[in-house]
CSV table of C-alpha atoms in Angstrom, one decimal:
chain,number,residue,atom,x,y,z
A,1,MET,CA,0.4,0.3,0.1
A,2,ASP,CA,1.5,3.7,-0.4
A,3,TYR,CA,0.9,5.8,1.5
A,4,LYS,CA,-2.7,7.8,0.8
A,5,GLU,CA,-4.3,3.4,1.3
A,6,LEU,CA,-1.8,3.4,4.5
A,7,ARG,CA,-4.2,6.2,5.9
A,8,GLU,CA,-7.9,5.2,4.0
A,9,HIS,CA,-7.2,1.4,5.6
A,10,TYR,CA,-5.5,2.5,9.4
A,11,PRO,CA,-7.7,6.2,10.0
A,12,LYS,CA,-6.4,8.6,12.4
A,13,ARG,CA,-3.7,6.7,12.6
A,14,HIS,CA,0.6,8.1,13.6
A,15,LEU,CA,2.3,5.7,10.9
A,16,THR,CA,5.9,6.4,11.3
A,17,LYS,CA,8.8,5.9,8.3
A,18,ILE,CA,11.1,2.6,8.5
A,19,VAL,CA,14.3,3.1,6.4
A,20,ASN,CA,14.6,-0.8,4.9
A,21,VAL,CA,17.7,-1.8,5.0
A,22,THR,CA,19.5,-4.4,2.9
A,23,LYS,CA,20.7,-8.5,3.9
A,24,ARG,CA,23.9,-7.7,4.7
A,25,SER,CA,22.6,-5.3,7.3
A,26,PRO,CA,23.7,-6.0,10.9
A,27,LEU,CA,21.3,-3.5,13.1
A,28,ARG,CA,18.5,-5.0,14.7
A,29,LEU,CA,14.7,-3.6,14.7
A,30,THR,CA,15.6,-1.1,17.1
A,31,GLU,CA,18.5,0.3,16.2
A,32,ILE,CA,16.8,-0.2,12.2
A,33,LEU,CA,13.9,2.4,14.3
A,34,VAL,CA,15.7,4.3,16.1
A,35,TYR,CA,18.3,5.6,13.4
A,36,SER,CA,15.2,5.8,10.9
A,37,CYS,CA,13.4,8.3,13.5
A,38,LEU,CA,17.5,9.9,13.2
A,39,VAL,CA,16.9,10.2,9.1
A,40,ASP,CA,13.4,11.5,9.1
A,41,ARG,CA,14.7,14.4,11.3
A,42,ALA,CA,17.4,14.7,9.7
A,43,THR,CA,16.0,16.1,6.3
A,44,HIS,CA,14.8,18.4,8.2
A,45,ASN,CA,17.6,19.3,9.3
A,46,LYS,CA,17.2,18.5,12.6
A,47,GLY,CA,18.5,15.7,15.1
A,48,ALA,CA,16.7,15.0,18.6
A,49,ARG,CA,17.2,14.3,22.3
A,50,GLN,CA,17.3,10.6,24.0
A,51,LYS,CA,13.1,11.4,25.0
A,52,GLN,CA,12.1,12.8,21.5
A,53,VAL,CA,13.4,9.4,20.4
A,54,SER,CA,11.7,7.9,22.7
A,55,ARG,CA,8.2,9.1,21.7
A,56,ALA,CA,8.7,8.7,18.3
A,57,THR,CA,9.0,4.5,18.0
A,58,SER,CA,8.3,3.7,21.5
A,59,LEU,CA,11.1,2.3,22.6
A,60,HIS,CA,12.0,2.0,26.5
A,61,GLU,CA,14.0,5.9,26.7
A,62,SER,CA,16.1,4.7,29.5
A,63,THR,CA,16.9,0.8,28.1
A,64,ALA,CA,16.6,-0.1,24.6
A,65,VAL,CA,17.3,3.8,22.9
A,66,PRO,CA,20.5,4.3,25.0
A,67,ALA,CA,21.1,0.7,23.5
A,68,ALA,CA,20.1,1.4,20.2
A,69,LEU,CA,22.1,4.5,20.0
A,70,HIS,CA,25.6,3.5,20.7
A,71,ALA,CA,25.3,0.5,18.4
A,72,LEU,CA,24.3,3.0,15.5
A,73,GLN,CA,27.3,4.4,17.3
A,74,ARG,CA,29.9,2.3,16.7
A,75,HIS,CA,28.8,1.7,12.7
A,76,ALA,CA,29.6,5.9,12.9
A,77,LEU,CA,25.5,6.3,11.8
A,78,VAL,CA,24.9,8.6,14.4
A,79,GLU,CA,26.8,11.0,16.3
A,80,LYS,CA,25.8,13.8,19.2
A,81,ARG,CA,25.8,16.8,19.8
A,82,GLY,CA,25.4,18.6,22.5
A,83,PRO,CA,21.9,17.2,23.6
A,84,TYR,CA,20.9,15.9,20.7
A,85,TRP,CA,21.4,12.9,18.4
A,86,TRP,CA,22.1,13.3,14.4
A,87,ALA,CA,21.8,10.7,12.0
A,88,VAL,CA,25.0,10.6,9.8
A,89,GLU,CA,25.5,9.9,5.9
A,90,PRO,CA,26.7,5.8,5.1
A,91,GLY,CA,30.0,5.3,5.4
A,92,ALA,CA,31.6,2.9,2.2
A,93,GLY,CA,31.4,0.4,5.0
A,94,THR,CA,27.4,0.4,6.1
A,95,LEU,CA,26.5,2.2,2.3
A,96,PRO,CA,25.8,-1.5,1.1
A,97,TRP,CA,23.1,-2.3,4.5
A,98,PHE,CA,20.2,0.4,3.1
A,99,GLN,CA,18.3,0.3,-0.2
A,100,TYR,CA,18.0,3.3,-2.0
A,101,ARG,CA,15.3,5.5,-4.3
A,102,LYS,CA,15.7,5.3,-8.0
A,103,GLY,CA,16.9,8.7,-9.4
A,104,THR,CA,17.4,10.0,-6.0
A,105,GLU,CA,21.7,10.1,-6.6
A,106,GLY,CA,21.6,13.8,-7.2
A,107,GLN,CA,18.8,14.5,-3.3
A,108,LYS,CA,20.2,15.4,-0.4
A,109,TRP,CA,21.3,11.6,1.7
A,110,ALA,CA,18.7,11.9,4.3
A,111,SER,CA,16.1,11.3,1.7
A,112,ARG,CA,17.5,8.7,-1.2
A,113,PHE,CA,16.3,6.2,1.8
A,114,SER,CA,14.0,3.7,0.1
A,115,TYR,CA,11.7,2.7,2.8
A,116,TRP,CA,8.1,1.6,4.6
A,117,TRP,CA,5.6,2.4,6.9
A,118,THR,CA,4.9,1.0,9.9
A,119,GLY,CA,1.9,1.6,12.8
A,120,VAL,CA,2.6,2.4,16.9
A,121,ARG,CA,1.4,0.7,19.1
A,122,LYS,CA,-0.3,1.6,22.4
A,123,PRO,CA,0.8,0.7,25.6
A,124,LYS,CA,-0.8,-2.5,26.8
A,125,THR,CA,-2.1,-4.2,24.1
A,126,PRO,CA,-1.8,-7.9,22.6
A,127,LEU,CA,0.5,-6.5,20.1
A,128,THR,CA,4.3,-6.6,21.1
A,129,GLY,CA,6.7,-3.3,19.3
A,130,THR,CA,8.0,-6.4,17.5
A,131,GLN,CA,4.8,-7.8,16.1
A,132,VAL,CA,3.1,-4.5,15.1
A,133,ALA,CA,6.8,-3.9,12.7
A,134,LEU,CA,6.5,-7.3,11.7
A,135,TYR,CA,2.4,-6.6,10.7
A,136,PHE,CA,3.8,-3.6,9.0
A,137,LYS,CA,6.6,-5.2,6.8
A,138,LEU,CA,4.2,-7.8,6.1
A,139,VAL,CA,1.7,-5.1,5.0
A,140,ASN,CA,4.5,-3.6,2.8
A,141,LEU,CA,5.1,-6.7,0.9
A,142,THR,CA,1.9,-7.9,0.3
A,143,SER,CA,1.6,-4.6,-1.7
A,144,TYR,CA,4.2,-5.4,-4.6
A,145,ASN,CA,3.5,-8.7,-4.1
A,146,ARG,CA,6.4,-9.9,-2.8
A,147,ARG,CA,6.7,-13.2,-1.1
A,148,ILE,CA,9.3,-13.7,1.5
A,149,THR,CA,10.2,-16.8,3.8
A,150,LYS,CA,10.2,-16.1,7.8
A,151,ARG,CA,14.2,-15.6,6.8
A,152,GLY,CA,14.0,-13.8,5.0
A,153,LEU,CA,11.7,-10.9,7.6
A,154,SER,CA,13.9,-11.9,10.1
A,155,LYS,CA,17.2,-10.5,7.2
A,156,LEU,CA,14.1,-7.5,6.4
A,157,LEU,CA,13.2,-6.6,10.6
A,158,GLY,CA,16.3,-8.0,12.3
A,159,VAL,CA,15.0,-9.9,14.0
A,160,ASP,CA,16.3,-13.8,15.1
A,161,VAL,CA,13.9,-15.8,13.3
A,162,LYS,CA,12.5,-17.4,16.9
A,163,THR,CA,11.3,-14.2,17.2
A,164,VAL,CA,9.3,-14.1,13.4
A,165,ILE,CA,8.2,-17.5,13.8
A,166,GLY,CA,6.4,-16.4,17.3
A,167,GLY,CA,5.0,-13.3,15.7
A,168,VAL,CA,3.6,-15.0,13.0
A,169,LYS,CA,1.6,-17.5,15.1
A,170,LYS,CA,1.0,-14.6,16.9
A,171,LEU,CA,-0.5,-11.8,14.0
A,172,GLN,CA,-1.8,-15.7,12.5
A,173,SER,CA,-4.0,-15.5,16.1
A,174,VAL,CA,-5.6,-11.7,15.9
A,175,ASN,CA,-6.3,-12.7,12.6
A,176,LEU,CA,-4.3,-9.6,10.3
A,177,VAL,CA,-1.8,-12.2,8.4
A,178,ASP,CA,-3.7,-15.5,6.5
A,179,ALA,CA,-1.4,-18.9,6.7
A,180,ASP,CA,-0.1,-17.5,3.1
A,181,LEU,CA,1.1,-14.5,4.8
A,182,TYR,CA,-0.9,-12.7,3.5
A,183,THR,CA,-2.5,-9.6,5.8
A,184,ASN,CA,-5.4,-8.7,6.9
A,185,VAL,CA,-7.4,-5.0,7.5
A,186,PRO,CA,-7.7,-4.5,11.2
A,187,THR,CA,-11.2,-4.4,12.6
A,188,ALA,CA,-12.4,-1.5,14.6
A,189,ASP,CA,-11.7,-2.4,17.9
A,190,GLN,CA,-7.7,-3.9,16.5
A,191,LEU,CA,-7.2,-0.3,15.4
A,192,LYS,CA,-7.7,0.7,19.1
A,193,TRP,CA,-3.9,-1.2,19.8
A,194,PHE,CA,-2.7,1.6,17.2
A,195,LYS,CA,-1.0,5.1,18.7
A,196,LEU,CA,-3.5,8.1,17.4
A,197,ARG,CA,-1.5,10.9,15.4
A,198,ARG,CA,-1.8,13.9,16.2
A,199,GLU,CA,-2.8,16.8,15.0
A,200,LYS,CA,0.0,19.7,15.5
A,201,PRO,CA,-1.9,23.4,14.3
A,202,ALA,CA,-0.7,24.0,10.7
A,203,PHE,CA,1.6,26.6,11.2
A,204,VAL,CA,0.2,30.0,10.1
A,205,LEU,CA,3.3,32.1,9.7
A,206,SER,CA,0.4,35.8,8.9
A,207,GLU,CA,-1.4,34.9,12.6
A,208,ARG,CA,2.2,36.5,14.3
A,209,PHE,CA,2.3,40.0,12.7
A,210,ALA,CA,-2.5,40.6,12.7
A,211,PRO,CA,-1.9,44.3,13.9
A,212,VAL,CA,0.7,44.5,10.4
A,213,PHE,CA,-1.3,43.2,8.4
A,214,ALA,CA,-4.4,45.0,9.8
A,215,THR,CA,-3.7,48.3,7.1
A,216,GLY,CA,-6.4,47.5,4.9
A,217,GLU,CA,-4.1,48.3,2.2
A,218,ASP,CA,-4.5,46.8,-1.3
A,219,GLU,CA,-0.5,45.1,-0.8
A,220,ALA,CA,-1.3,44.0,2.8
A,221,VAL,CA,-4.7,41.6,1.5
A,222,LEU,CA,-2.4,40.4,-1.7
A,223,SER,CA,0.9,39.9,0.4
A,224,LYS,CA,-1.5,37.9,3.0
A,225,PRO,CA,-1.2,34.3,1.5
A,226,LEU,CA,1.6,34.1,0.1
A,227,VAL,CA,3.8,35.4,2.9
A,228,ASP,CA,2.1,31.8,4.8
A,229,ARG,CA,2.6,29.8,1.4
A,230,ALA,CA,5.9,31.3,2.5
A,231,GLY,CA,6.6,30.2,6.1
A,232,GLN,CA,4.7,27.1,5.2
A,233,LEU,CA,7.3,26.6,3.4
A,234,LEU,CA,10.5,27.1,5.3
A,235,VAL,CA,8.7,25.5,7.8
A,236,GLY,CA,8.8,22.6,5.8
A,237,ALA,CA,12.7,22.6,4.9
A,238,GLY,CA,12.7,22.1,8.3
A,239,ILE,CA,13.6,25.5,9.8
A,240,SER,CA,12.1,25.8,13.0
A,241,GLU,CA,8.4,28.3,13.5
A,242,ARG,CA,10.6,31.1,15.8
A,243,GLN,CA,13.7,31.5,13.1
A,244,VAL,CA,10.8,31.7,10.6
A,245,VAL,CA,9.2,34.1,12.7
A,246,ASN,CA,12.0,36.4,13.5
A,247,TYR,CA,13.0,36.4,9.3
A,248,PHE,CA,10.5,37.8,8.0
A,249,GLN,CA,9.5,40.3,11.4
A,250,THR,CA,13.7,41.1,10.0
A,251,ALA,CA,12.3,41.3,6.8
A,252,LEU,CA,9.3,43.3,7.4
A,253,LYS,CA,11.3,46.1,8.3
A,254,LEU,CA,13.4,45.9,5.9
A,255,ALA,CA,11.1,46.5,3.0
A,256,LYS,CA,8.8,48.9,5.5
A,257,ARG,CA,6.9,49.8,2.4
A,258,TRP,CA,4.0,46.9,1.5
A,259,PRO,CA,4.9,47.1,-2.6
A,260,VAL,CA,8.4,45.8,-1.1
A,261,VAL,CA,6.8,43.0,0.6
A,262,TYR,CA,4.6,42.2,-2.0
A,263,ALA,CA,6.9,42.0,-5.1
A,264,PHE,CA,9.5,40.4,-2.6
A,265,VAL,CA,7.0,37.5,-1.3
A,266,SER,CA,5.2,37.2,-4.3
A,267,ASN,CA,8.6,35.8,-6.3
A,268,PHE,CA,9.6,33.9,-2.9
A,269,GLU,CA,9.6,29.9,-3.3
A,270,ASP,CA,12.3,30.6,-6.7
A,271,PHE,CA,14.4,33.4,-4.5
A,272,TYR,CA,14.7,30.6,-1.6
A,273,LYS,CA,15.5,27.7,-4.3
A,274,SER,CA,17.7,29.6,-5.5
A,275,VAL,CA,19.7,29.7,-1.8
A,276,GLU,CA,19.3,26.7,-0.9
A,277,GLY,CA,20.7,26.1,-4.1
A,278,GLN,CA,23.6,28.3,-3.2
A,279,HIS,CA,23.9,26.5,0.3
A,280,GLN,CA,24.3,23.3,-0.8
A,281,ASN,CA,26.6,24.5,-2.8
A,282,ASN,CA,28.6,25.3,-0.9
A,283,VAL,CA,28.7,22.4,1.8
A,284,ALA,CA,29.9,20.3,-1.5
A,285,ALA,CA,33.0,22.9,-1.2
A,286,GLY,CA,33.3,21.7,2.0
A,287,LYS,CA,32.3,25.2,3.4
A,288,TYR,CA,29.8,26.2,6.3
A,289,ALA,CA,29.6,22.8,7.5
A,290,LYS,CA,28.1,22.5,10.5
A,291,ALA,CA,25.4,25.3,9.3
A,292,THR,CA,22.5,23.3,9.6
A,293,ASN,CA,20.1,25.3,6.9
A,294,CYS,CA,20.8,27.8,4.5
A,295,LEU,CA,19.1,30.3,7.3
A,296,GLY,CA,22.1,32.5,7.0
A,297,LEU,CA,23.1,33.0,3.7
A,298,LEU,CA,19.2,33.6,3.0
A,299,SER,CA,19.3,36.6,5.2
A,300,LEU,CA,21.5,37.7,3.9
A,301,GLU,CA,20.8,38.1,0.0
A,302,THR,CA,16.9,39.3,1.3
A,303,LYS,CA,19.1,41.9,3.0
A,304,LYS,CA,20.2,42.3,-1.3
A,305,ARG,CA,16.9,41.6,-2.9
A,306,LEU,CA,15.1,44.2,-0.5
A,307,LYS,CA,16.9,46.9,-1.3
A,308,GLY,CA,17.5,46.1,-4.6
A,309,LEU,CA,13.2,45.9,-4.9
A,310,ALA,CA,12.4,49.2,-2.5
A,311,THR,CA,15.9,51.2,-5.2
A,312,ALA,CA,13.7,49.6,-9.0
A,313,ARG,CA,10.3,51.0,-7.1
A,314,CYS,CA,11.7,54.2,-6.4
A,315,SER,CA,13.0,54.1,-9.6
A,316,GLY,CA,9.3,53.5,-11.5
A,317,ARG,CA,11.1,49.8,-12.8
């Protein structure tokens, strides 16, 4: 099933990405889950505290999570920066452990992994975390009509064969898996075994500047939805909401007049992509290796762009 179909069969459930490993991978399931969590955050230029990893994976914060993190650290797949853990790009030795999506060679490393989706169990449910992962891995394989042995499943999940055999028996006993290892859609009662998705309110940047947009000027009215779109673009790129608000607060002060603001946000997406491209080139050249996103360069280029737009307005161009 693709993500849309999963949403239909598992409505309002929390689904999380798990990177696909190959049969050459020595990683255990807990290590795969933790690395997947950190890789997903790396796509947004973020790390995670140990507690955040535990919350995202339902692994025990003081036992399973630190054990997995230290194992991954030995493989040079994660590193700690202050209180945060960050995923690290696989090196020559660990690269063959993972599967990658075709046609993604030019993308950021964290976005290249092939992955599948799993649900997350609620506490005190009939299934263990391993059995939930086994079920959703079978859902993934069923959707592609791929057959696999229990030994093959043990390699892909990073658990021993006995655990897979016991897990299959449990899933069959609750009618989530049939005798041929094909999966069944859960009943309404079984859906309650999986965690609900936390609905975060949409980030609406213009609401942070409500008095500013209340002028009634035509350009202010026209700029408002464009500012919101720009804010969502930046948040989606891994820049925090606080940083986005501060960035636009500075931009609005520099622009001074609504015609300049409107001219700026009208073409913001192309402007941002250009700056992000420059940032990636700089990183590839070994510059600003510690920069987690392009915000610094974006702020500098924004000053130049707004000055140019203001000059053009004054000269009537």
